[in-house]
Amino acid sequence: MNCPHIAEKIHQYMDGELNAKEEQSLKKHLHQCHDCMKHYQELEKAIALVKSTSHIKAPDHFTANVMKSLPKEKRTVSFNRWIRSHPFFIAASLFILLMSGSLFNSYQADNKFSVTKYDELIVENHTVIVPEGETIKGDIVVRNGDIKVEGKVEGNVTVINGNQYLASAGQVTGEIEEINQLFEWLWYKIKSLPKEIVNVFSE
């Protein structure tokens, strides 16, 4: 269209914004200019089409029916989308899984006798003895053995896969714990993790 200023006038005319004199001038131009008349007629057709389709309404439940007819999303695609939208949960789950596996392997491999080292302790055939009259200042952990407390322990006593015996004169100021089940052992290891982490960073 070679008359851009007329195009604007046509739009104003269709919106009813021209006065009588401007309308008369526009109509005169349209009769003389073939391109402008063609543009005007195309706009009229477009407006008539829009008006004729304005009463059309989508059937009830149209969206639901379209969604139902779409192919089901593959489970792997759905799972991958869920993973991408929950990264923290996935990271935490992987950490717990790896940690549990590591602790379980540690439990199975941890079948040797061992005891927290104190000079005052006596060891006889996988039995640790706190002699009468001796005081151990700290925690004692015995693995795959027994402990007999005849003296005093100022701390906790933990026996893993063994038994503890407290003589009538023996005394333990902390907690006494026997761990003979896998889940008890796992819980013990999980509770001691923060302490082990602190020890690693302090070394």
PDB file of C-alpha atoms in Angstrom:
ATOM      1  CA  MET A   1       0.000   0.000   0.000  1.00  0.00           C
ATOM      2  CA  ASN A   2       1.487   3.263  -1.189  1.00  0.00           C
ATOM      3  CA  CYS A   3      -0.599   5.548   1.078  1.00  0.00           C
ATOM      4  CA  PRO A   4       0.455   4.820   4.704  1.00  0.00           C
ATOM      5  CA  HIS A   5      -1.340   7.904   6.053  1.00  0.00           C
ATOM      6  CA  ILE A   6      -4.605   6.600   4.516  1.00  0.00           C
ATOM      7  CA  ALA A   7      -4.220   3.244   6.286  1.00  0.00           C
ATOM      8  CA  GLU A   8      -4.374   5.071   9.614  1.00  0.00           C
ATOM      9  CA  LYS A   9      -7.458   6.987   8.431  1.00  0.00           C
ATOM     10  CA  ILE A  10      -9.143   3.685   7.453  1.00  0.00           C
ATOM     11  CA  HIS A  11      -8.595   2.317  10.982  1.00  0.00           C
ATOM     12  CA  GLN A  12      -9.940   5.518  12.519  1.00  0.00           C
ATOM     13  CA  TYR A  13     -12.986   5.350  10.221  1.00  0.00           C
ATOM     14  CA  MET A  14     -13.734   1.758  11.267  1.00  0.00           C
ATOM     15  CA  ASP A  15     -13.427   2.785  14.919  1.00  0.00           C
ATOM     16  CA  GLY A  16     -15.830   5.687  14.317  1.00  0.00           C
ATOM     17  CA  GLU A  17     -13.234   8.336  15.140  1.00  0.00           C
ATOM     18  CA  LEU A  18     -13.484  10.492  11.968  1.00  0.00           C
ATOM     19  CA  ASN A  19     -15.715  13.544  11.612  1.00  0.00           C
ATOM     20  CA  ALA A  20     -18.020  13.967   8.597  1.00  0.00           C
ATOM     21  CA  LYS A  21     -15.523  16.037   6.583  1.00  0.00           C
ATOM     22  CA  GLU A  22     -12.704  13.457   7.134  1.00  0.00           C
ATOM     23  CA  GLU A  23     -15.050  10.594   6.200  1.00  0.00           C
ATOM     24  CA  GLN A  24     -15.985  12.350   2.966  1.00  0.00           C
ATOM     25  CA  SER A  25     -12.307  12.907   2.102  1.00  0.00           C
ATOM     26  CA  LEU A  26     -11.451   9.233   2.848  1.00  0.00           C
ATOM     27  CA  LYS A  27     -14.310   7.860   0.733  1.00  0.00           C
ATOM     28  CA  LYS A  28     -13.253  10.085  -2.158  1.00  0.00           C
ATOM     29  CA  HIS A  29      -9.693   8.734  -1.912  1.00  0.00           C
ATOM     30  CA  LEU A  30     -10.877   5.096  -1.736  1.00  0.00           C
ATOM     31  CA  HIS A  31     -12.852   5.554  -5.007  1.00  0.00           C
ATOM     32  CA  GLN A  32      -9.737   6.910  -6.689  1.00  0.00           C
ATOM     33  CA  CYS A  33      -7.046   4.551  -5.214  1.00  0.00           C
ATOM     34  CA  HIS A  34      -7.377   0.841  -6.027  1.00  0.00           C
ATOM     35  CA  ASP A  35      -4.759  -0.292  -3.410  1.00  0.00           C
ATOM     36  CA  CYS A  36      -6.418   1.578  -0.544  1.00  0.00           C
ATOM     37  CA  MET A  37      -9.850   0.241  -1.525  1.00  0.00           C
ATOM     38  CA  LYS A  38      -8.479  -3.313  -1.581  1.00  0.00           C
ATOM     39  CA  HIS A  39      -6.929  -2.817   1.880  1.00  0.00           C
ATOM     40  CA  TYR A  40     -10.204  -1.423   3.210  1.00  0.00           C
ATOM     41  CA  GLN A  41     -12.207  -4.386   1.831  1.00  0.00           C
ATOM     42  CA  GLU A  42      -9.761  -6.914   3.349  1.00  0.00           C
ATOM     43  CA  LEU A  43     -10.130  -5.254   6.757  1.00  0.00           C
ATOM     44  CA  GLU A  44     -13.942  -5.346   6.416  1.00  0.00           C
ATOM     45  CA  LYS A  45     -13.834  -9.086   5.625  1.00  0.00           C
ATOM     46  CA  ALA A  46     -11.549  -9.768   8.598  1.00  0.00           C
ATOM     47  CA  ILE A  47     -13.857  -7.871  10.964  1.00  0.00           C
ATOM     48  CA  ALA A  48     -16.913  -9.679   9.576  1.00  0.00           C
ATOM     49  CA  LEU A  49     -15.191 -13.067  10.091  1.00  0.00           C
ATOM     50  CA  VAL A  50     -14.283 -12.254  13.696  1.00  0.00           C
ATOM     51  CA  LYS A  51     -17.851 -11.123  14.414  1.00  0.00           C
ATOM     52  CA  SER A  52     -19.309 -14.274  12.850  1.00  0.00           C
ATOM     53  CA  THR A  53     -17.175 -16.591  15.005  1.00  0.00           C
ATOM     54  CA  SER A  54     -17.587 -14.718  18.291  1.00  0.00           C
ATOM     55  CA  HIS A  55     -20.680 -16.801  19.230  1.00  0.00           C
ATOM     56  CA  ILE A  56     -18.837 -20.155  18.830  1.00  0.00           C
ATOM     57  CA  LYS A  57     -18.256 -21.921  22.153  1.00  0.00           C
ATOM     58  CA  ALA A  58     -16.132 -24.974  22.911  1.00  0.00           C
ATOM     59  CA  PRO A  59     -18.148 -28.016  24.026  1.00  0.00           C
ATOM     60  CA  ASP A  60     -18.366 -28.894  27.723  1.00  0.00           C
ATOM     61  CA  HIS A  61     -15.321 -30.715  29.142  1.00  0.00           C
ATOM     62  CA  PHE A  62     -13.402 -29.956  25.917  1.00  0.00           C
ATOM     63  CA  THR A  63     -10.026 -29.471  27.676  1.00  0.00           C
ATOM     64  CA  ALA A  64     -10.434 -32.576  29.857  1.00  0.00           C
ATOM     65  CA  ASN A  65     -11.339 -34.722  26.835  1.00  0.00           C
ATOM     66  CA  VAL A  66      -8.332 -33.467  24.852  1.00  0.00           C
ATOM     67  CA  MET A  67      -5.985 -34.162  27.786  1.00  0.00           C
ATOM     68  CA  LYS A  68      -7.493 -37.645  28.166  1.00  0.00           C
ATOM     69  CA  SER A  69      -6.947 -38.447  24.498  1.00  0.00           C
ATOM     70  CA  LEU A  70      -3.255 -37.501  24.607  1.00  0.00           C
ATOM     71  CA  PRO A  71      -0.836 -40.472  24.860  1.00  0.00           C
ATOM     72  CA  LYS A  72       0.260 -41.374  28.371  1.00  0.00           C
ATOM     73  CA  GLU A  73       3.640 -39.979  29.359  1.00  0.00           C
ATOM     74  CA  LYS A  74       6.265 -42.660  29.759  1.00  0.00           C
ATOM     75  CA  ARG A  75       7.093 -43.447  33.360  1.00  0.00           C
ATOM     76  CA  THR A  76      10.793 -42.789  32.800  1.00  0.00           C
ATOM     77  CA  VAL A  77      10.050 -39.293  31.463  1.00  0.00           C
ATOM     78  CA  SER A  78       7.761 -38.577  34.416  1.00  0.00           C
ATOM     79  CA  PHE A  79      10.368 -39.921  36.863  1.00  0.00           C
ATOM     80  CA  ASN A  80      13.149 -37.845  35.261  1.00  0.00           C
ATOM     81  CA  ARG A  81      11.012 -34.700  35.521  1.00  0.00           C
ATOM     82  CA  TRP A  82      10.317 -35.457  39.211  1.00  0.00           C
ATOM     83  CA  ILE A  83      14.051 -35.917  39.866  1.00  0.00           C
ATOM     84  CA  ARG A  84      14.882 -32.569  38.223  1.00  0.00           C
ATOM     85  CA  SER A  85      12.283 -30.770  40.341  1.00  0.00           C
ATOM     86  CA  HIS A  86      13.452 -32.331  43.687  1.00  0.00           C
ATOM     87  CA  PRO A  87      17.300 -32.185  43.642  1.00  0.00           C
ATOM     88  CA  PHE A  88      17.746 -31.725  47.408  1.00  0.00           C
ATOM     89  CA  PHE A  89      15.591 -34.778  48.222  1.00  0.00           C
ATOM     90  CA  ILE A  90      17.532 -36.906  45.733  1.00  0.00           C
ATOM     91  CA  ALA A  91      20.900 -35.758  47.127  1.00  0.00           C
ATOM     92  CA  ALA A  92      19.782 -36.492  50.707  1.00  0.00           C
ATOM     93  CA  SER A  93      18.451 -39.936  49.703  1.00  0.00           C
ATOM     94  CA  LEU A  94      21.693 -40.824  47.917  1.00  0.00           C
ATOM     95  CA  PHE A  95      23.718 -39.685  50.923  1.00  0.00           C
ATOM     96  CA  ILE A  96      21.634 -41.845  53.289  1.00  0.00           C
ATOM     97  CA  LEU A  97      21.813 -44.834  50.924  1.00  0.00           C
ATOM     98  CA  LEU A  98      25.587 -44.602  50.519  1.00  0.00           C
ATOM     99  CA  MET A  99      26.109 -43.988  54.222  1.00  0.00           C
ATOM    100  CA  SER A 100      23.913 -46.970  55.156  1.00  0.00           C
ATOM    101  CA  GLY A 101      25.766 -49.206  52.695  1.00  0.00           C
ATOM    102  CA  SER A 102      29.104 -48.079  54.061  1.00  0.00           C
ATOM    103  CA  LEU A 103      28.005 -48.625  57.663  1.00  0.00           C
ATOM    104  CA  PHE A 104      26.553 -52.062  56.835  1.00  0.00           C
ATOM    105  CA  ASN A 105      29.834 -53.141  55.219  1.00  0.00           C
ATOM    106  CA  SER A 106      31.665 -51.769  58.223  1.00  0.00           C
ATOM    107  CA  TYR A 107      29.386 -53.801  60.538  1.00  0.00           C
ATOM    108  CA  GLN A 108      30.070 -57.024  58.638  1.00  0.00           C
ATOM    109  CA  ALA A 109      33.830 -56.403  58.511  1.00  0.00           C
ATOM    110  CA  ASP A 110      34.007 -55.189  62.131  1.00  0.00           C
ATOM    111  CA  ASN A 111      34.262 -58.636  63.809  1.00  0.00           C
ATOM    112  CA  LYS A 112      37.657 -58.241  65.475  1.00  0.00           C
ATOM    113  CA  PHE A 113      38.081 -57.728  69.177  1.00  0.00           C
ATOM    114  CA  SER A 114      39.049 -54.189  70.130  1.00  0.00           C
ATOM    115  CA  VAL A 115      38.836 -51.886  73.138  1.00  0.00           C
ATOM    116  CA  THR A 116      39.473 -48.225  73.878  1.00  0.00           C
ATOM    117  CA  LYS A 117      43.055 -48.055  75.115  1.00  0.00           C
ATOM    118  CA  TYR A 118      43.647 -47.165  78.763  1.00  0.00           C
ATOM    119  CA  ASP A 119      46.719 -48.285  80.720  1.00  0.00           C
ATOM    120  CA  GLU A 120      44.574 -49.185  83.735  1.00  0.00           C
ATOM    121  CA  LEU A 121      42.515 -51.774  81.831  1.00  0.00           C
ATOM    122  CA  ILE A 122      43.253 -55.513  82.010  1.00  0.00           C
ATOM    123  CA  VAL A 123      42.380 -57.734  79.017  1.00  0.00           C
ATOM    124  CA  GLU A 124      41.936 -61.508  79.502  1.00  0.00           C
ATOM    125  CA  ASN A 125      40.548 -63.678  76.653  1.00  0.00           C
ATOM    126  CA  HIS A 126      38.375 -60.939  75.062  1.00  0.00           C
ATOM    127  CA  THR A 127      37.199 -59.793  78.472  1.00  0.00           C
ATOM    128  CA  VAL A 128      38.110 -56.264  79.527  1.00  0.00           C
ATOM    129  CA  ILE A 129      38.387 -55.650  83.253  1.00  0.00           C
ATOM    130  CA  VAL A 130      38.314 -52.331  85.059  1.00  0.00           C
ATOM    131  CA  PRO A 131      40.174 -53.387  88.231  1.00  0.00           C
ATOM    132  CA  GLU A 132      38.853 -52.566  91.662  1.00  0.00           C
ATOM    133  CA  GLY A 133      40.344 -49.298  92.951  1.00  0.00           C
ATOM    134  CA  GLU A 134      41.042 -47.969  89.393  1.00  0.00           C
ATOM    135  CA  THR A 135      39.198 -45.001  87.817  1.00  0.00           C
ATOM    136  CA  ILE A 136      38.927 -44.628  84.037  1.00  0.00           C
ATOM    137  CA  LYS A 137      38.259 -41.013  83.070  1.00  0.00           C
ATOM    138  CA  GLY A 138      36.573 -41.245  79.677  1.00  0.00           C
ATOM    139  CA  ASP A 139      34.365 -43.483  77.537  1.00  0.00           C
ATOM    140  CA  ILE A 140      35.118 -47.155  76.954  1.00  0.00           C
ATOM    141  CA  VAL A 141      34.053 -48.990  73.795  1.00  0.00           C
ATOM    142  CA  VAL A 142      34.508 -52.767  73.606  1.00  0.00           C
ATOM    143  CA  ARG A 143      33.934 -54.550  70.283  1.00  0.00           C
ATOM    144  CA  ASN A 144      33.340 -58.321  70.080  1.00  0.00           C
ATOM    145  CA  GLY A 145      34.180 -58.878  73.732  1.00  0.00           C
ATOM    146  CA  ASP A 146      32.890 -58.459  77.275  1.00  0.00           C
ATOM    147  CA  ILE A 147      33.642 -55.922  79.973  1.00  0.00           C
ATOM    148  CA  LYS A 148      33.654 -56.368  83.707  1.00  0.00           C
ATOM    149  CA  VAL A 149      33.602 -53.164  85.775  1.00  0.00           C
ATOM    150  CA  GLU A 150      34.992 -53.664  89.288  1.00  0.00           C
ATOM    151  CA  GLY A 151      36.395 -50.137  89.648  1.00  0.00           C
ATOM    152  CA  LYS A 152      34.964 -46.815  88.398  1.00  0.00           C
ATOM    153  CA  VAL A 153      34.338 -45.414  84.905  1.00  0.00           C
ATOM    154  CA  GLU A 154      33.750 -41.675  84.655  1.00  0.00           C
ATOM    155  CA  GLY A 155      32.107 -41.825  81.242  1.00  0.00           C
ATOM    156  CA  ASN A 156      30.010 -44.116  79.051  1.00  0.00           C
ATOM    157  CA  VAL A 157      30.518 -47.832  78.535  1.00  0.00           C
ATOM    158  CA  THR A 158      29.495 -49.278  75.156  1.00  0.00           C
ATOM    159  CA  VAL A 159      29.735 -52.992  74.373  1.00  0.00           C
ATOM    160  CA  ILE A 160      29.280 -54.052  70.728  1.00  0.00           C
ATOM    161  CA  ASN A 161      28.556 -57.769  70.233  1.00  0.00           C
ATOM    162  CA  GLY A 162      29.382 -58.611  73.835  1.00  0.00           C
ATOM    163  CA  ASN A 163      28.172 -58.300  77.420  1.00  0.00           C
ATOM    164  CA  GLN A 164      28.915 -56.046  80.346  1.00  0.00           C
ATOM    165  CA  TYR A 165      29.128 -57.062  83.978  1.00  0.00           C
ATOM    166  CA  LEU A 166      29.017 -54.583  86.808  1.00  0.00           C
ATOM    167  CA  ALA A 167      30.502 -55.867  90.049  1.00  0.00           C
ATOM    168  CA  SER A 168      28.900 -54.830  93.344  1.00  0.00           C
ATOM    169  CA  ALA A 169      31.723 -52.354  93.942  1.00  0.00           C
ATOM    170  CA  GLY A 170      31.830 -51.201  90.290  1.00  0.00           C
ATOM    171  CA  GLN A 171      30.511 -47.807  89.229  1.00  0.00           C
ATOM    172  CA  VAL A 172      29.777 -46.144  85.856  1.00  0.00           C
ATOM    173  CA  THR A 173      28.843 -42.458  85.912  1.00  0.00           C
ATOM    174  CA  GLY A 174      27.675 -42.346  82.266  1.00  0.00           C
ATOM    175  CA  GLU A 175      25.444 -44.600  80.192  1.00  0.00           C
ATOM    176  CA  ILE A 176      25.916 -48.348  79.789  1.00  0.00           C
ATOM    177  CA  GLU A 177      24.898 -49.600  76.352  1.00  0.00           C
ATOM    178  CA  GLU A 178      24.992 -53.087  74.825  1.00  0.00           C
ATOM    179  CA  ILE A 179      24.727 -53.242  71.026  1.00  0.00           C
ATOM    180  CA  ASN A 180      24.029 -56.703  69.631  1.00  0.00           C
ATOM    181  CA  GLN A 181      21.736 -55.944  66.667  1.00  0.00           C
ATOM    182  CA  LEU A 182      22.519 -54.468  63.259  1.00  0.00           C
ATOM    183  CA  PHE A 183      20.108 -51.529  63.610  1.00  0.00           C
ATOM    184  CA  GLU A 184      21.322 -50.729  67.124  1.00  0.00           C
ATOM    185  CA  TRP A 185      24.866 -50.699  65.761  1.00  0.00           C
ATOM    186  CA  LEU A 186      23.869 -48.468  62.808  1.00  0.00           C
ATOM    187  CA  TRP A 187      22.176 -46.031  65.188  1.00  0.00           C
ATOM    188  CA  TYR A 188      25.281 -45.995  67.380  1.00  0.00           C
ATOM    189  CA  LYS A 189      27.477 -45.223  64.348  1.00  0.00           C
ATOM    190  CA  ILE A 190      25.121 -42.476  63.133  1.00  0.00           C
ATOM    191  CA  LYS A 191      25.117 -40.863  66.604  1.00  0.00           C
ATOM    192  CA  SER A 192      28.913 -40.933  66.695  1.00  0.00           C
ATOM    193  CA  LEU A 193      29.323 -39.445  63.185  1.00  0.00           C
ATOM    194  CA  PRO A 194      29.352 -35.771  64.288  1.00  0.00           C
ATOM    195  CA  LYS A 195      32.051 -36.565  66.854  1.00  0.00           C
ATOM    196  CA  GLU A 196      34.122 -38.404  64.223  1.00  0.00           C
ATOM    197  CA  ILE A 197      33.740 -35.507  61.763  1.00  0.00           C
ATOM    198  CA  VAL A 198      34.930 -33.031  64.402  1.00  0.00           C
ATOM    199  CA  ASN A 199      37.916 -35.271  65.140  1.00  0.00           C
ATOM    200  CA  VAL A 200      38.830 -35.403  61.419  1.00  0.00           C
ATOM    201  CA  PHE A 201      38.758 -31.589  61.075  1.00  0.00           C
ATOM    202  CA  SER A 202      40.658 -31.034  64.315  1.00  0.00           C
ATOM    203  CA  GLU A 203      43.539 -33.311  63.254  1.00  0.00           C
TER     204      GLU A 203
END
